[in-house]
Tab-separated table of C-alpha atoms and ligand atoms in Angstrom:
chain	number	residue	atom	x	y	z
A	1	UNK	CA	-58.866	-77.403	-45.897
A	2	UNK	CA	-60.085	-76.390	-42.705
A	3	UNK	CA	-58.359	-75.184	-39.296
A	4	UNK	CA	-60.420	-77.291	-36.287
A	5	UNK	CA	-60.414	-75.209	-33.238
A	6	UNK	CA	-61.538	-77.792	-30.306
A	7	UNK	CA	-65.280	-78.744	-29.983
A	8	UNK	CA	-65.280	-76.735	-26.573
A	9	UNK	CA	-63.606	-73.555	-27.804
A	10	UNK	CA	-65.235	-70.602	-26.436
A	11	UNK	CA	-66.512	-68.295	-29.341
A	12	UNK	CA	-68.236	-65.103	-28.258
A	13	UNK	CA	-68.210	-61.529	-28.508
A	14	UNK	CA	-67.239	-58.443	-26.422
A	15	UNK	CA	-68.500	-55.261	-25.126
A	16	UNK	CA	-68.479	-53.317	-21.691
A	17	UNK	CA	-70.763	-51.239	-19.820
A	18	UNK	CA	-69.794	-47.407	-20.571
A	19	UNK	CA	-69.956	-48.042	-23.714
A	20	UNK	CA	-73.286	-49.643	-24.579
A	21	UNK	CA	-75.496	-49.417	-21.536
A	22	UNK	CA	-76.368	-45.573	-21.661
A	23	UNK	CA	-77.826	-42.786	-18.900
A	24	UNK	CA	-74.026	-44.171	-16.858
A	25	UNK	CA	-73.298	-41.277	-14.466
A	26	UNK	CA	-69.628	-41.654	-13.772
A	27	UNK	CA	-66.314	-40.191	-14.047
A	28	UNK	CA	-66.527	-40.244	-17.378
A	29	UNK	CA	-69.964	-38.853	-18.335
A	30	UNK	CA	-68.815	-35.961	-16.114
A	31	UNK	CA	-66.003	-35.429	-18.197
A	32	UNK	CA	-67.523	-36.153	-21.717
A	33	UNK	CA	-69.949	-32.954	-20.497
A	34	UNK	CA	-67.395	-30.840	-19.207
A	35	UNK	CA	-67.003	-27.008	-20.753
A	36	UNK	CA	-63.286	-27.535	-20.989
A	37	UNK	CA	-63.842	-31.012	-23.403
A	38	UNK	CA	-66.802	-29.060	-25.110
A	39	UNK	CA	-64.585	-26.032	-25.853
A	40	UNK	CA	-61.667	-28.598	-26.808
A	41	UNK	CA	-63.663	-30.709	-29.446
A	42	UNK	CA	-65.471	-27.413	-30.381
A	43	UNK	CA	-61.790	-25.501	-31.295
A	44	UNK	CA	-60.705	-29.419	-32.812
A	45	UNK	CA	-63.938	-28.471	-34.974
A	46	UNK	CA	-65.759	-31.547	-33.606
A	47	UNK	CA	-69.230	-31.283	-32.473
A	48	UNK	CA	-69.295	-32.487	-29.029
A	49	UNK	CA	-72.593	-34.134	-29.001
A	50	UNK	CA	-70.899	-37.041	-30.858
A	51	UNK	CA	-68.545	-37.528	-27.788
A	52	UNK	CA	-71.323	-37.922	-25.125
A	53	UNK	CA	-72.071	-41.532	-24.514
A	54	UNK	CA	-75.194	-40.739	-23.497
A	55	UNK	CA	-77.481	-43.361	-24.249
A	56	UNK	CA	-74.976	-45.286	-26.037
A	57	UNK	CA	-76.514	-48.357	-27.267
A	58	UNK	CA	-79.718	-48.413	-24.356
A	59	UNK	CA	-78.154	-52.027	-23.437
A	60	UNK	CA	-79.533	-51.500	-19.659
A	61	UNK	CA	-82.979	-51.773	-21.130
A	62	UNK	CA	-82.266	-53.164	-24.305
A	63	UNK	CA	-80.794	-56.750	-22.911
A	64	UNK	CA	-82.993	-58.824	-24.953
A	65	UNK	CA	-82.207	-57.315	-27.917
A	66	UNK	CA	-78.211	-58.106	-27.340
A	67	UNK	CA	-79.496	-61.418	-26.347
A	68	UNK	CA	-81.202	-61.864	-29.947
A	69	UNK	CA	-77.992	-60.419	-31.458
A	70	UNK	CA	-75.476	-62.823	-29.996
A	71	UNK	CA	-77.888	-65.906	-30.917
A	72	UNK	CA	-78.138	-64.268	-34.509
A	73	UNK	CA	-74.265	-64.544	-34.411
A	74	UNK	CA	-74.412	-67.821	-32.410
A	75	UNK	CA	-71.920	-67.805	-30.184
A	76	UNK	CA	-71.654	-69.484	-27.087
A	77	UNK	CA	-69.886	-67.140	-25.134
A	78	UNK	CA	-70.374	-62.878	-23.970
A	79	UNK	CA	-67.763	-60.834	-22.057
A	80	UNK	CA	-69.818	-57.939	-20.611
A	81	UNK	CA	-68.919	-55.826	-17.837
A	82	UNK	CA	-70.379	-54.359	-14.697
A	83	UNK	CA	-70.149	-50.938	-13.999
A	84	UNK	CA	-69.023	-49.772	-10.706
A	85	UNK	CA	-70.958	-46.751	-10.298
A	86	UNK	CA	-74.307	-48.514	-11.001
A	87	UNK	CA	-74.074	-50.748	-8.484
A	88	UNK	CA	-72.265	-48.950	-5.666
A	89	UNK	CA	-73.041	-45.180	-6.805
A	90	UNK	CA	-71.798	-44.186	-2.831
A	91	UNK	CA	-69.041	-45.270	-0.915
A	92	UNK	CA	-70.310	-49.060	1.047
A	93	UNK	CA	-74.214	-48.240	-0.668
A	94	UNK	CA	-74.945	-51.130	-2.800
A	95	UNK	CA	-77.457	-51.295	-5.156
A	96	UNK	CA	-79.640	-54.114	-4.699
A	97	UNK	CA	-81.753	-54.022	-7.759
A	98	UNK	CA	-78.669	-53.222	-10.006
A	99	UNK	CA	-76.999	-56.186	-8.729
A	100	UNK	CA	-80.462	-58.610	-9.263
A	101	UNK	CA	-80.183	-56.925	-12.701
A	102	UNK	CA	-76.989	-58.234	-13.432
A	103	UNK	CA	-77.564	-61.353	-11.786
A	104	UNK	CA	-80.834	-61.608	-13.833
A	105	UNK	CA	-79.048	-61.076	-17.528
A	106	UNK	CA	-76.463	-63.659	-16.576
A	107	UNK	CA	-79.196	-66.167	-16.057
A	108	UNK	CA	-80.755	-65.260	-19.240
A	109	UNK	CA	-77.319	-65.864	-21.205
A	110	UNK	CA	-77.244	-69.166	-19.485
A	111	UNK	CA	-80.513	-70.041	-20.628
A	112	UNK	CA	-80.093	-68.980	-23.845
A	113	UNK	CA	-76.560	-71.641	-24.292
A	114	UNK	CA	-74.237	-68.329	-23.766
A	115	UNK	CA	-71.858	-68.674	-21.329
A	116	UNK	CA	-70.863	-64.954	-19.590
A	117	UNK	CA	-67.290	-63.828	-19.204
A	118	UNK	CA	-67.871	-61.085	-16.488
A	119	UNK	CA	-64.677	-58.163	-16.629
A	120	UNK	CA	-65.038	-55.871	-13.115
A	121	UNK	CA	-63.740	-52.793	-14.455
A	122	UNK	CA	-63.271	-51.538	-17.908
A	123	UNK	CA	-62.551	-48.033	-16.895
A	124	UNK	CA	-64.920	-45.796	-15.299
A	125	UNK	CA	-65.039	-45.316	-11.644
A	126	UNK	CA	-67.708	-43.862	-9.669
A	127	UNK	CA	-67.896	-40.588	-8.514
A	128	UNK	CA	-67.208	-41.432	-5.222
A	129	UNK	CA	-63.869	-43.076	-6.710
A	130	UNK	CA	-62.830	-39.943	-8.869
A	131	UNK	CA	-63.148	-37.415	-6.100
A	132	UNK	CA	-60.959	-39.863	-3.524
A	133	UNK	CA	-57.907	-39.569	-6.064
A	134	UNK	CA	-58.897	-42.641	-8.444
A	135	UNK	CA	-56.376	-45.580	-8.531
A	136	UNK	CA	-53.814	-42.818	-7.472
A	137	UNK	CA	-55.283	-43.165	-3.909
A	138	UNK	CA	-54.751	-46.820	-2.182
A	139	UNK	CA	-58.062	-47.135	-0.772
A	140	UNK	CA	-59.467	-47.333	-4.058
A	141	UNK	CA	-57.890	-50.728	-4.110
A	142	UNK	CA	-59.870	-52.211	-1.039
A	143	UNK	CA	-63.261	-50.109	-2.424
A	144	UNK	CA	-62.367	-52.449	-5.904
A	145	UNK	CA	-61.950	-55.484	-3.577
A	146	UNK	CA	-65.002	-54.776	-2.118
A	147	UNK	CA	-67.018	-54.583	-4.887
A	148	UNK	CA	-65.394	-57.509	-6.177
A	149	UNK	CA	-66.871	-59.865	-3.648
A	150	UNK	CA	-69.817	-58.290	-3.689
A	151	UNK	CA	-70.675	-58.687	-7.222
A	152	UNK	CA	-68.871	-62.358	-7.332
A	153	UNK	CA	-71.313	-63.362	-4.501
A	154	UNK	CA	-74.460	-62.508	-6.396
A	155	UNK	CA	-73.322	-64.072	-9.412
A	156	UNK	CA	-70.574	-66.926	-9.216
A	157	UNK	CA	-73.434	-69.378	-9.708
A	158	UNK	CA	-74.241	-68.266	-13.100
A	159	UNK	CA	-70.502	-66.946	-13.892
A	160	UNK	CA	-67.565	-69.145	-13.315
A	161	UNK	CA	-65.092	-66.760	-15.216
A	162	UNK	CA	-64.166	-62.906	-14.156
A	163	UNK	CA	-61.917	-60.573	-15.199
A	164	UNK	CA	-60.680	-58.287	-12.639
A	165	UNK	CA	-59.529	-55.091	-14.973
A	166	UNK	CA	-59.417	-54.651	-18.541
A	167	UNK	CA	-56.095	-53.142	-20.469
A	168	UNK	CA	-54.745	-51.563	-16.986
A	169	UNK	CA	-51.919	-49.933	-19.234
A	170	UNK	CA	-53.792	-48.435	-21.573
A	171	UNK	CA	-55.968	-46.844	-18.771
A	172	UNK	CA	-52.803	-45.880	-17.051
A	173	UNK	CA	-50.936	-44.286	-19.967
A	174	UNK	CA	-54.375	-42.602	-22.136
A	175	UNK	CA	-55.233	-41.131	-18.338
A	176	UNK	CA	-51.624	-40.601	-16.691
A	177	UNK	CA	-49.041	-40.371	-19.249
A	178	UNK	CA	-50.539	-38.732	-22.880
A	179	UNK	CA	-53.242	-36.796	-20.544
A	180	UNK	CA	-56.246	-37.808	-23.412
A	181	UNK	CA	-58.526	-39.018	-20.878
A	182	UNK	CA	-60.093	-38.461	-17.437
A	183	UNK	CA	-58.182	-36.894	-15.038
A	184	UNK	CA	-55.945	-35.821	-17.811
A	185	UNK	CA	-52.588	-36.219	-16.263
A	186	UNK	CA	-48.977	-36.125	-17.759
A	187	UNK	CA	-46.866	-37.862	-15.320
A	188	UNK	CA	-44.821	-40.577	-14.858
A	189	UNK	CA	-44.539	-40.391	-11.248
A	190	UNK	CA	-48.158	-40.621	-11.132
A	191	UNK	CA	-48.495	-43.007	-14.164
A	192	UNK	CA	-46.177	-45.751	-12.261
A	193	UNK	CA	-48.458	-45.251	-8.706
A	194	UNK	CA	-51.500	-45.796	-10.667
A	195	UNK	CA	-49.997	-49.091	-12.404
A	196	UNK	CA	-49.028	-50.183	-8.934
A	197	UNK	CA	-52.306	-50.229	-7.591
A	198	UNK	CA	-53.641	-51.611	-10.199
A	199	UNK	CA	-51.081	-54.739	-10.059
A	200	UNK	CA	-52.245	-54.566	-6.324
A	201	UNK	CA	-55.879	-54.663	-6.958
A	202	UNK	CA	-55.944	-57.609	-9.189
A	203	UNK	CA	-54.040	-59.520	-6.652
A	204	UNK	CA	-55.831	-58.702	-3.992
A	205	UNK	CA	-59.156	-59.577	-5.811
A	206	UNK	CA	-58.127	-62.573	-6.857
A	207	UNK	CA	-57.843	-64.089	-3.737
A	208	UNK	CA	-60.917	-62.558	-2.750
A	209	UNK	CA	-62.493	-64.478	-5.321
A	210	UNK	CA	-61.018	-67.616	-4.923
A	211	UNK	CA	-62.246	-67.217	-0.993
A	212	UNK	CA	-65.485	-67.348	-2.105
A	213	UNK	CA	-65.153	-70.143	-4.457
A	214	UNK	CA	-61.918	-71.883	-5.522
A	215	UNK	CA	-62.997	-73.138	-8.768
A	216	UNK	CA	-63.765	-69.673	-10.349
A	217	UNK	CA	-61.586	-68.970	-13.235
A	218	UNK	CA	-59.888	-65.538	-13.018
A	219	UNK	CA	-57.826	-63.305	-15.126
A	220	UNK	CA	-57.287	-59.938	-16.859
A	221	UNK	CA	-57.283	-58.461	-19.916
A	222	UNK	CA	-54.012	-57.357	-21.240
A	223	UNK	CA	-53.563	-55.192	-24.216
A	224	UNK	CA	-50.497	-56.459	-26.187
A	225	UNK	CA	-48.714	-55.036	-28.971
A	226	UNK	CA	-46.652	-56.777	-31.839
A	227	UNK	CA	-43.665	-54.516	-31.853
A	228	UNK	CA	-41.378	-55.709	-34.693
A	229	UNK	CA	-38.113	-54.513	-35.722
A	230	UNK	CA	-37.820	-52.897	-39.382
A	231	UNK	CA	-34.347	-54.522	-39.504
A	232	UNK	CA	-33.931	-57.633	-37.086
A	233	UNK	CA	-30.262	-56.327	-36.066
A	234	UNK	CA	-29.717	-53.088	-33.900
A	235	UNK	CA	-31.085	-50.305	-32.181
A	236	UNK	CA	-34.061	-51.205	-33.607
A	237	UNK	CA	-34.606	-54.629	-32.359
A	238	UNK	CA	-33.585	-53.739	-28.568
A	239	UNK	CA	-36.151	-50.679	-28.740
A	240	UNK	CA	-38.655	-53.256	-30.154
A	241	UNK	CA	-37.279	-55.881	-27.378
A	242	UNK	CA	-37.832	-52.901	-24.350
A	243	UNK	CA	-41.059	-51.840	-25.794
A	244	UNK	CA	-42.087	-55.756	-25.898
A	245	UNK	CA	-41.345	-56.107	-21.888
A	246	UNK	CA	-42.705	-52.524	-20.784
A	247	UNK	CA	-45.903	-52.770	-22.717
A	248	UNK	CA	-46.559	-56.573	-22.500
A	249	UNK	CA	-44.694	-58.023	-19.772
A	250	UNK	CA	-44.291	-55.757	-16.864
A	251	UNK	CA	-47.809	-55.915	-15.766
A	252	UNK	CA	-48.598	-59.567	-16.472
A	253	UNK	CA	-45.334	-60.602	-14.918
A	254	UNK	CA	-46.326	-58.980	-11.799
A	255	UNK	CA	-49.438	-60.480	-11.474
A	256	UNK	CA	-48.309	-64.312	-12.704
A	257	UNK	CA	-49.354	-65.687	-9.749
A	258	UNK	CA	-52.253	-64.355	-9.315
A	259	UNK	CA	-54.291	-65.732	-12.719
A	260	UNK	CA	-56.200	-68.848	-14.041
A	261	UNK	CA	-56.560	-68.025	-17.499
A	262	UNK	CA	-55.049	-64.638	-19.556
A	263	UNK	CA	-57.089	-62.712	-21.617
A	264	UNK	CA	-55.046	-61.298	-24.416
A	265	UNK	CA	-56.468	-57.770	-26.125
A	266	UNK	CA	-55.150	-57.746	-29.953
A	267	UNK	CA	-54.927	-54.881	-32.083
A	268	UNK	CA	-52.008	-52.942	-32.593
A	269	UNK	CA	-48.617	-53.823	-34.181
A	270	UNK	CA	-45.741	-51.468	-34.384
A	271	UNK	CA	-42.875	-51.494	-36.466
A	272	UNK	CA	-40.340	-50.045	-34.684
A	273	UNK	CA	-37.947	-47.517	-37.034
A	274	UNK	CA	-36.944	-45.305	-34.363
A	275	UNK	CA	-39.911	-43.674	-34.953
A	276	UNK	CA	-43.250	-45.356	-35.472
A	277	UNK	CA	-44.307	-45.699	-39.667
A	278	UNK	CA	-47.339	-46.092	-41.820
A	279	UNK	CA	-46.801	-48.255	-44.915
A	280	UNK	CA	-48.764	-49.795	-47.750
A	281	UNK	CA	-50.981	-51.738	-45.755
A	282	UNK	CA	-54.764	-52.505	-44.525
A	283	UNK	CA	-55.773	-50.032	-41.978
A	284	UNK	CA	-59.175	-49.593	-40.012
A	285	UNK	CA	-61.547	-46.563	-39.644
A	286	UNK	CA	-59.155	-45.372	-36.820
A	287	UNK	CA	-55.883	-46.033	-38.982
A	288	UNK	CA	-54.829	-48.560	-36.975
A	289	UNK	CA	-52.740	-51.114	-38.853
A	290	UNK	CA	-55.028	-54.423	-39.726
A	291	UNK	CA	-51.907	-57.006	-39.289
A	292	UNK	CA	-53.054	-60.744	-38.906
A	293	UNK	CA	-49.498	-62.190	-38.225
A	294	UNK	CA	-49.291	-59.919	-34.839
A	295	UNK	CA	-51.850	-62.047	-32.827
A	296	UNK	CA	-50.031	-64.662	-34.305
A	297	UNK	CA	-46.830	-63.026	-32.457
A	298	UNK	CA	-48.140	-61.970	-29.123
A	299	UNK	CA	-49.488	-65.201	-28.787
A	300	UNK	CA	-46.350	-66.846	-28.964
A	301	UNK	CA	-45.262	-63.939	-26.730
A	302	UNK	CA	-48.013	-65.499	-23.917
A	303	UNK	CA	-46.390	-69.177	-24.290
A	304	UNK	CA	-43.652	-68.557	-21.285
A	305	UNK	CA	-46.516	-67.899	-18.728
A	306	UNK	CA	-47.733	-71.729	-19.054
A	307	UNK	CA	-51.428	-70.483	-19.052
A	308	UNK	CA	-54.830	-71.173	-20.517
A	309	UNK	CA	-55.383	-67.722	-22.994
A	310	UNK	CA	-58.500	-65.951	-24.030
A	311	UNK	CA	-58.330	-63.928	-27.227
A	312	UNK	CA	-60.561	-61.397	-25.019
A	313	UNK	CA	-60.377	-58.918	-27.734
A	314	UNK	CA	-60.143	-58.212	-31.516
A	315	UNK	CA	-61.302	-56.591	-33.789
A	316	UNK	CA	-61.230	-53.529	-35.742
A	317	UNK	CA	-63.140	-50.024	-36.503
A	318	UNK	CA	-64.769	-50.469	-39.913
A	319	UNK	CA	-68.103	-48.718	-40.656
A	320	UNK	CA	-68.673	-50.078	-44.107
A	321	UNK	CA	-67.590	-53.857	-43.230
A	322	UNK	CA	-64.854	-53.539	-45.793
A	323	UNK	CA	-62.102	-55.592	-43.809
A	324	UNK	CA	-63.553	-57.353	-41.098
A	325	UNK	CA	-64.570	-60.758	-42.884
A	326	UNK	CA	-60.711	-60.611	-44.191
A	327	UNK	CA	-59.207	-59.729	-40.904
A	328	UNK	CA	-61.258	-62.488	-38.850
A	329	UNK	CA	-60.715	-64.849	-41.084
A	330	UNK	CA	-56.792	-64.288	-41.270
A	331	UNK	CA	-56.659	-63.920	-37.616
A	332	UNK	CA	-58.422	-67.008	-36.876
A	333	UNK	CA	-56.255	-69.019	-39.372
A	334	UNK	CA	-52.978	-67.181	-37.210
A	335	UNK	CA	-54.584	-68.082	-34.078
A	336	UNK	CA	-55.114	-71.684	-34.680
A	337	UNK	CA	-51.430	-72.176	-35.492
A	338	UNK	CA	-50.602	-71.400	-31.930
A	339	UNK	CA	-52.580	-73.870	-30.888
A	340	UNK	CA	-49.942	-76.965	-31.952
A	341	UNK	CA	-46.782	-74.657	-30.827
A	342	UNK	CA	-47.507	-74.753	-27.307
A	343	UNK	CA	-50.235	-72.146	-26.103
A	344	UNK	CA	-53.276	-73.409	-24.623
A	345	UNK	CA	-55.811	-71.171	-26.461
A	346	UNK	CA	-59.197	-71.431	-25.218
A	347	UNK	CA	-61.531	-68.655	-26.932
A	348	UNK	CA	-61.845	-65.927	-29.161
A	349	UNK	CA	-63.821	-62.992	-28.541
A	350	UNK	CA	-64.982	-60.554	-31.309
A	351	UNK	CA	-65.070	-56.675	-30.133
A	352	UNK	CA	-67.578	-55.596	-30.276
A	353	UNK	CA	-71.065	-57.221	-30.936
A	354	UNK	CA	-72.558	-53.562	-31.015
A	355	UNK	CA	-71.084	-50.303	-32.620
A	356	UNK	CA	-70.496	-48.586	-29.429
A	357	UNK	CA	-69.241	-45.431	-27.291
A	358	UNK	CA	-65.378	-45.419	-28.099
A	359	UNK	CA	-63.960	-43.503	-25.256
A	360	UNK	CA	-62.242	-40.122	-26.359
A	361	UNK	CA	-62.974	-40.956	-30.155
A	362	UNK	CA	-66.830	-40.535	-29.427
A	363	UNK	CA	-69.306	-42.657	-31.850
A	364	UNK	CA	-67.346	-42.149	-34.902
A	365	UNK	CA	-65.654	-45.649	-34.985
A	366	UNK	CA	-67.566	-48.436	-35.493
A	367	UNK	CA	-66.788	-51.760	-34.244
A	368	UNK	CA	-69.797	-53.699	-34.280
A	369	UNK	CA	-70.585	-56.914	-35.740
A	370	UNK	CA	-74.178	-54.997	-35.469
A	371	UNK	CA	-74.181	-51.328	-37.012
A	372	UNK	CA	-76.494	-49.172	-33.907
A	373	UNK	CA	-78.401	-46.615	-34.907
A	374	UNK	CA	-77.872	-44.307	-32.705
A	375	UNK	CA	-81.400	-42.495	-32.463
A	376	UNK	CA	-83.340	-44.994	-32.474
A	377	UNK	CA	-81.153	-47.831	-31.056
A	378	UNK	CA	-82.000	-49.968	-33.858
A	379	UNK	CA	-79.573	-53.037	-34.685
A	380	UNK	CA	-78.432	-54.216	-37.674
A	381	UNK	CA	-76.423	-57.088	-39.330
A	382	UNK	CA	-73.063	-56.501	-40.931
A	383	UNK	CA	-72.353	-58.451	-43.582
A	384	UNK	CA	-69.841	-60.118	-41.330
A	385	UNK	CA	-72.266	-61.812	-39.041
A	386	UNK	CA	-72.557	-64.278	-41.543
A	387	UNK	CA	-68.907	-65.159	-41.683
A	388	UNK	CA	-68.666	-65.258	-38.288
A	389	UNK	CA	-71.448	-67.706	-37.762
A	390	UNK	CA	-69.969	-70.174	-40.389
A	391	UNK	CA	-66.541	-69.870	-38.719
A	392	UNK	CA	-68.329	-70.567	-35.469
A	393	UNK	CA	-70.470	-73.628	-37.303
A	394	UNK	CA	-67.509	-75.166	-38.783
A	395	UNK	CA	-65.356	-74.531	-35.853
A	396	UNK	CA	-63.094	-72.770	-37.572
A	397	UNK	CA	-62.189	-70.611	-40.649
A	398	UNK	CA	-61.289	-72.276	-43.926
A	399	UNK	CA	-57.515	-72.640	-45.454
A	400	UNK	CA	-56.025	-73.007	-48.821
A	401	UNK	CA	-53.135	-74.605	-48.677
B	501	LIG	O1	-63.244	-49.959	-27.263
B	501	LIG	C1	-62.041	-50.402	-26.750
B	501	LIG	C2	-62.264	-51.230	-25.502
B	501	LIG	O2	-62.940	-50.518	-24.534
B	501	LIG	C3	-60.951	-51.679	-24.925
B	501	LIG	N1	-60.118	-52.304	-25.921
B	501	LIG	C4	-59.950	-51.628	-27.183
B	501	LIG	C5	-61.294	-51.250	-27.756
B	501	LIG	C6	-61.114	-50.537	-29.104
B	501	LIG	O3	-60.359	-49.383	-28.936
């Protein structure tokens, strides 16, 4: 038997700019080169030129070749994102021929049958950006605005969807709270400041973009977790129940108003025994727990907003394509349940197309639907392209039942 997802279902696959374009010069490349993270990874016996994105996957110049990848998959969807410091590297300086680049791979997308989901920020800011304070300083939030309308004017005729910011709490707690990533803070104080203007900045963009044209479809991308209770009765449950509105409700309840469409970022669930525990199960390259049923869960979790959801990410870090047929598969057959209990699900989005530049973990996990080689930039077809496609052909995964 098969699962039918609806003929206009979006399929498509994710990536974003600091991770695949290469020769970026912001925040983070500054960081990834610092002494103090060589001499860290160095003493962690790592050897730090695997944490430099670098070139990453050449996407800047490579476009076509992404192009040919997504048709080999044959999807009819990409979520790509810009990145800031390209296009305004100083402060009110925009860069025209970045921004006729941009404009100039969403028109080849289009022409190609793929429609482009365009996220604003996935994480790096300028330099200009870092050295005012970040998202800890309130002007950042106009400068964001800004360059909002700036790249939504070039490009709403080719893009009719945008995400404004991509997992805001998972920037705020990796870069305010644990202290793994750039600026490397450990406060709360700050944390919560940071979150604020970040609840501030998608509002405010939103409007901005609905200014410029009302029927643009806009949204975020919210990381959720599936936090489950080992036992469904005590402390358990109400540390699973606080985690549940802290992690995936705060932010998205603040911001309600303010979205067309929420894009839901799957990957995690936690089992909450007091203290978080590996069992028996499936995990990926990363050892993050491969567990179907969650997006199944946070799903459900999305049904009280009353809103069109994007599955804007899944997927999983697995170098030898041992799980990922399984896990989209099973996912797929989760998702489509939610689709007859209530939640509007529009598309699914595979991350990544391209083995990329994972942030702190350097090149080491491997995400893509397309194994990169990182020398020569070469892709190549996992096993689970194939599997993919067919889902995508039969609009949907198969069942037995
Ligand atoms: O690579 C990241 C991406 O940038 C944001 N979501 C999670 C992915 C895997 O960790």
């Amino acid at each position: 038997m098969k699962k039918t997802f609806p003929v206009n279902f979006r399929w498509g696959c994710s990536t974003s700019a600091h991770q695949i374009e290469g020769s970026t010069v912001n925040d983070w490349t500054q960081w990834e080169s610092s002494i103090d993270r060589e001499k860290f990874l160095r003493q962690a016996g790592k050897n730090p030129e695997e944490f430099i994105s670098g070139m990453a996957c050449d996407s800047w110049n490579r476009f076509e070749q992404d192009i040919a990848c997504l048709k080999e998959v044959g999807v009819n969807s990409y979520r790509f994102s810009i990145e800031w410091s390209r296009v305004e590297p100083e402060r009110g300086v925009f860069d025209q021929t970045v921004i006729e680049r941009y404009v100039h791979f969403a028109q080849r997308l289009k022409e190609e049958g793929i429609e482009p989901f365009v996220t604003l920020w996935h994480w790096p800011v300028p330099l200009w950006v870092r050295d005012q304070g970040r998202w800890e300083s309130p002007q950042t939030v106009g400068d964001f605005v800004k360059f909002a309308e700036v790249m939504v004017t070039a490009m709403h005729s080719h893009v009719r969807t945008w995400i404004t910011i991509n997992e805001p709490l998972v920037y705020t707690s990796n870069s305010y709270v644990t202290g793994q990533w750039p600026p490397q803070q450990k406060s709360l104080r700050k944390a919560f400041r940071v979150a604020r203007h970040l609840v501030q900045a998608h509002r405010h963009a939103y409007t901005a973009i609905k200014k410029i044209d009302s029927t643009l479809q806009v949204g975020l991308s919210k990381h959720n977790i599936h936090f489950s209770a080992k036992q469904p009765w005590g402390v358990n449950q109400v540390f699973a129940r606080a985690l549940t509105y802290l992690w995936n409700e705060w932010f998205l309840n603040r911001v309600r108003r303010h979205q067309d469409f929420i894009g839901l970022n799957y990957y995690f669930h936690n089992s909450v025994d007091v203290k978080f525990g590996k069992k028996e199960k499936v995990y990926s390259d990363m050892g993050w727990e491969l567990y179907p049923e969650g997006l199944y869960r946070v799903l459900k979790g999305l049904k009280r907003y009353g809103k069109p959801v994007y599955i804007t990410e899944h997927g999983l870090a697995d170098k030898d394509d041992r799980h990922r047929a399984w896990y989209l598969q099973e996912s797929l057959r989760y998702a489509h349940q939610v689709l007859n209990e209530g939640v509007d699900l529009r598309g699914y989005f595979h991350w990544s197309l391209l083995d990329n530049f994972e942030w702190a973990d350097g090149f080491f996990p491997r995400f893509g639907l397309f194994e990169v080689d990182f020398v020569t930039c070469e892709r190549k077809a996992r096993p689970s392209v194939a599997v993919y496609r067919e889902i995508i052909e039969q609009g949907g995964p198969e069942v037995l039942e």
